C-alpha positions as CSV (number, residue, x, y, z in Angstrom):
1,X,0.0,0.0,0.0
2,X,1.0,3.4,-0.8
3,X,1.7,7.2,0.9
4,X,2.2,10.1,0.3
5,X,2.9,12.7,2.0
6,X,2.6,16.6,0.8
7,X,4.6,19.6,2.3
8,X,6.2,23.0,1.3
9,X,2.8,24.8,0.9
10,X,2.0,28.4,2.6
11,X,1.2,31.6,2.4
12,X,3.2,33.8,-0.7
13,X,2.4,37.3,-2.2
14,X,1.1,37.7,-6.1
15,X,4.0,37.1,-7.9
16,X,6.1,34.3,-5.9
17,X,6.7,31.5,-6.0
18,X,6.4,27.9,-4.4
19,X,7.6,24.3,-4.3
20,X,5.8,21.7,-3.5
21,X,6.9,18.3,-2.3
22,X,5.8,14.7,-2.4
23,X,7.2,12.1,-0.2
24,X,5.6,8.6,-1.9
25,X,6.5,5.6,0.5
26,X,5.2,2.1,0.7
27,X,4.9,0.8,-3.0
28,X,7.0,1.0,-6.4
29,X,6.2,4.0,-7.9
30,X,8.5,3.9,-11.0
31,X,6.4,2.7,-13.3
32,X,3.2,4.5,-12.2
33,X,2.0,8.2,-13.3
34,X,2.1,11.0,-10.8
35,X,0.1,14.1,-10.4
36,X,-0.7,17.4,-8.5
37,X,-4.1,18.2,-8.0
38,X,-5.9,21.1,-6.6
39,X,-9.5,22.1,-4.8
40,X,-10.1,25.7,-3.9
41,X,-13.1,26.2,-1.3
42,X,-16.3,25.6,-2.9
43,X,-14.8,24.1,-6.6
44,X,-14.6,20.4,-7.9
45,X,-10.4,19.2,-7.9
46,X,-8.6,20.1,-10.5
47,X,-5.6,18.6,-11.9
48,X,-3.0,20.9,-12.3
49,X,-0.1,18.4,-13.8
50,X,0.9,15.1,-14.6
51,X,4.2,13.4,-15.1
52,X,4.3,9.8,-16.4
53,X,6.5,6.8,-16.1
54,X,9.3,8.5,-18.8
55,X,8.5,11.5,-17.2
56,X,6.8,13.4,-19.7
57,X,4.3,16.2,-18.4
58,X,1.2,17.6,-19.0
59,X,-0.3,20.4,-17.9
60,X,-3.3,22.3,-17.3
61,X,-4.0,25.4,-19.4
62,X,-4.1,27.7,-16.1
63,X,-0.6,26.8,-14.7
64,X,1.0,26.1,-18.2
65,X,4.5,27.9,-18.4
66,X,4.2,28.7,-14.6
67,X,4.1,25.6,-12.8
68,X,7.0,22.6,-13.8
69,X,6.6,19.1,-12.4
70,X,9.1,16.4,-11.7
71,X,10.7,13.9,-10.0
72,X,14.1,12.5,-8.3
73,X,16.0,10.2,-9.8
74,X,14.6,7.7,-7.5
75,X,11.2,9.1,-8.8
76,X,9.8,8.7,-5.3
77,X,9.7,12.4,-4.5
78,X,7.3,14.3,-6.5
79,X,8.0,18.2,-7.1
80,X,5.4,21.2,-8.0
81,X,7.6,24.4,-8.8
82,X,5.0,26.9,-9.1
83,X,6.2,30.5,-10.2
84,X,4.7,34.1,-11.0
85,X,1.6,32.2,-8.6
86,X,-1.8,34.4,-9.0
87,X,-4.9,34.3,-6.5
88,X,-6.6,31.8,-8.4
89,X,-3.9,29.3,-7.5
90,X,-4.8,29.5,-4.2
91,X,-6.1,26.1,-3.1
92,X,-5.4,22.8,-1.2
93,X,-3.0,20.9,-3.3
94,X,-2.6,17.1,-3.8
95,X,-0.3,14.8,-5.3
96,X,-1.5,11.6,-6.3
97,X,-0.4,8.5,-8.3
98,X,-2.0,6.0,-10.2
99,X,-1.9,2.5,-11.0
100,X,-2.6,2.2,-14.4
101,X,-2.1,4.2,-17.5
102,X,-4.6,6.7,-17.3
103,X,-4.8,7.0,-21.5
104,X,-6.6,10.4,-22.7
105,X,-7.3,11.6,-19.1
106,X,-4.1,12.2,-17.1
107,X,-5.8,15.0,-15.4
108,X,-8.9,13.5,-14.5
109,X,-9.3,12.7,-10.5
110,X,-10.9,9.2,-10.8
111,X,-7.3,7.7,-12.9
112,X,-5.7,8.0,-9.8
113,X,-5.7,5.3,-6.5
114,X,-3.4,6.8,-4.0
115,X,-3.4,10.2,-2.4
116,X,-2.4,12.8,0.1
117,X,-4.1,14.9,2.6
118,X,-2.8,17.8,0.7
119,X,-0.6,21.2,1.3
120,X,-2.6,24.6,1.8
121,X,-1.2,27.4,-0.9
122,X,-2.1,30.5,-0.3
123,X,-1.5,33.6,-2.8
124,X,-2.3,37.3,-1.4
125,X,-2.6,40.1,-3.9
Protein backbone atom coordinates (compact mmCIF):
# COMPACT_ATOMS: atom_id res chain seq x y z
CA UNK A 1 0.00 0.00 0.00
CA UNK A 2 1.01 3.37 -0.82
CA UNK A 3 1.70 7.15 0.86
CA UNK A 4 2.18 10.12 0.28
CA UNK A 5 2.93 12.67 2.02
CA UNK A 6 2.62 16.57 0.84
CA UNK A 7 4.58 19.58 2.25
CA UNK A 8 6.18 23.00 1.32
CA UNK A 9 2.83 24.77 0.91
CA UNK A 10 2.00 28.35 2.62
CA UNK A 11 1.20 31.64 2.41
CA UNK A 12 3.19 33.80 -0.69
CA UNK A 13 2.42 37.29 -2.16
CA UNK A 14 1.07 37.73 -6.14
CA UNK A 15 3.97 37.09 -7.92
CA UNK A 16 6.07 34.32 -5.87
CA UNK A 17 6.69 31.53 -5.98
CA UNK A 18 6.40 27.87 -4.41
CA UNK A 19 7.65 24.30 -4.30
CA UNK A 20 5.81 21.71 -3.50
CA UNK A 21 6.86 18.33 -2.35
CA UNK A 22 5.78 14.75 -2.40
CA UNK A 23 7.19 12.06 -0.20
CA UNK A 24 5.65 8.61 -1.88
CA UNK A 25 6.45 5.60 0.48
CA UNK A 26 5.22 2.14 0.65
CA UNK A 27 4.87 0.79 -2.99
CA UNK A 28 6.98 0.98 -6.45
CA UNK A 29 6.18 3.99 -7.93
CA UNK A 30 8.52 3.90 -10.96
CA UNK A 31 6.36 2.74 -13.34
CA UNK A 32 3.21 4.53 -12.24
CA UNK A 33 1.96 8.19 -13.28
CA UNK A 34 2.07 10.97 -10.77
CA UNK A 35 0.08 14.06 -10.45
CA UNK A 36 -0.68 17.37 -8.54
CA UNK A 37 -4.14 18.20 -7.97
CA UNK A 38 -5.86 21.14 -6.62
CA UNK A 39 -9.50 22.14 -4.83
CA UNK A 40 -10.13 25.67 -3.87
CA UNK A 41 -13.10 26.15 -1.35
CA UNK A 42 -16.32 25.59 -2.91
CA UNK A 43 -14.76 24.11 -6.59
CA UNK A 44 -14.58 20.39 -7.93
CA UNK A 45 -10.43 19.17 -7.88
CA UNK A 46 -8.56 20.11 -10.54
CA UNK A 47 -5.64 18.56 -11.91
CA UNK A 48 -2.95 20.91 -12.35
CA UNK A 49 -0.07 18.36 -13.82
CA UNK A 50 0.89 15.13 -14.64
CA UNK A 51 4.19 13.38 -15.09
CA UNK A 52 4.27 9.78 -16.36
CA UNK A 53 6.54 6.82 -16.13
CA UNK A 54 9.25 8.46 -18.78
CA UNK A 55 8.50 11.55 -17.16
CA UNK A 56 6.81 13.40 -19.68
CA UNK A 57 4.30 16.25 -18.38
CA UNK A 58 1.22 17.62 -19.01
CA UNK A 59 -0.30 20.37 -17.90
CA UNK A 60 -3.34 22.28 -17.35
CA UNK A 61 -4.00 25.41 -19.36
CA UNK A 62 -4.10 27.73 -16.10
CA UNK A 63 -0.62 26.84 -14.73
CA UNK A 64 0.99 26.05 -18.22
CA UNK A 65 4.47 27.94 -18.43
CA UNK A 66 4.20 28.73 -14.62
CA UNK A 67 4.11 25.61 -12.77
CA UNK A 68 6.99 22.61 -13.80
CA UNK A 69 6.56 19.14 -12.36
CA UNK A 70 9.10 16.42 -11.67
CA UNK A 71 10.69 13.94 -9.95
CA UNK A 72 14.11 12.52 -8.28
CA UNK A 73 15.96 10.19 -9.79
CA UNK A 74 14.61 7.68 -7.52
CA UNK A 75 11.17 9.13 -8.80
CA UNK A 76 9.84 8.72 -5.29
CA UNK A 77 9.75 12.38 -4.46
CA UNK A 78 7.26 14.31 -6.47
CA UNK A 79 8.04 18.22 -7.10
CA UNK A 80 5.42 21.16 -7.96
CA UNK A 81 7.61 24.39 -8.81
CA UNK A 82 5.01 26.93 -9.11
CA UNK A 83 6.18 30.50 -10.21
CA UNK A 84 4.74 34.11 -10.96
CA UNK A 85 1.63 32.18 -8.56
CA UNK A 86 -1.77 34.44 -8.97
CA UNK A 87 -4.91 34.31 -6.45
CA UNK A 88 -6.57 31.84 -8.43
CA UNK A 89 -3.91 29.29 -7.52
CA UNK A 90 -4.84 29.47 -4.16
CA UNK A 91 -6.11 26.05 -3.11
CA UNK A 92 -5.41 22.75 -1.18
CA UNK A 93 -2.97 20.94 -3.32
CA UNK A 94 -2.63 17.07 -3.76
CA UNK A 95 -0.27 14.81 -5.27
CA UNK A 96 -1.50 11.59 -6.30
CA UNK A 97 -0.40 8.53 -8.32
CA UNK A 98 -2.04 6.01 -10.20
CA UNK A 99 -1.85 2.52 -11.02
CA UNK A 100 -2.57 2.17 -14.35
CA UNK A 101 -2.09 4.23 -17.54
CA UNK A 102 -4.64 6.73 -17.27
CA UNK A 103 -4.81 6.99 -21.55
CA UNK A 104 -6.58 10.39 -22.66
CA UNK A 105 -7.34 11.60 -19.10
CA UNK A 106 -4.07 12.22 -17.11
CA UNK A 107 -5.75 15.00 -15.39
CA UNK A 108 -8.91 13.52 -14.54
CA UNK A 109 -9.33 12.70 -10.46
CA UNK A 110 -10.94 9.21 -10.79
CA UNK A 111 -7.27 7.69 -12.87
CA UNK A 112 -5.66 8.03 -9.78
CA UNK A 113 -5.69 5.26 -6.49
CA UNK A 114 -3.44 6.77 -3.99
CA UNK A 115 -3.40 10.24 -2.39
CA UNK A 116 -2.37 12.79 0.08
CA UNK A 117 -4.05 14.85 2.59
CA UNK A 118 -2.82 17.80 0.72
CA UNK A 119 -0.58 21.16 1.35
CA UNK A 120 -2.61 24.57 1.79
CA UNK A 121 -1.20 27.41 -0.93
CA UNK A 122 -2.10 30.49 -0.31
CA UNK A 123 -1.55 33.64 -2.81
CA UNK A 124 -2.34 37.31 -1.38
CA UNK A 125 -2.64 40.09 -3.88
Amino acid sequence: QGQLVESGGGSVQSGGSLRLSCAASGSTYSKYYMAWFRQAPGKEREGVAAIDSVRRATYADSVEGRFTISQDASRNTLFLHMNNLDPADTAMYYCAAASGNPGSFPLHPRSYYYWGQGTQVTVSS
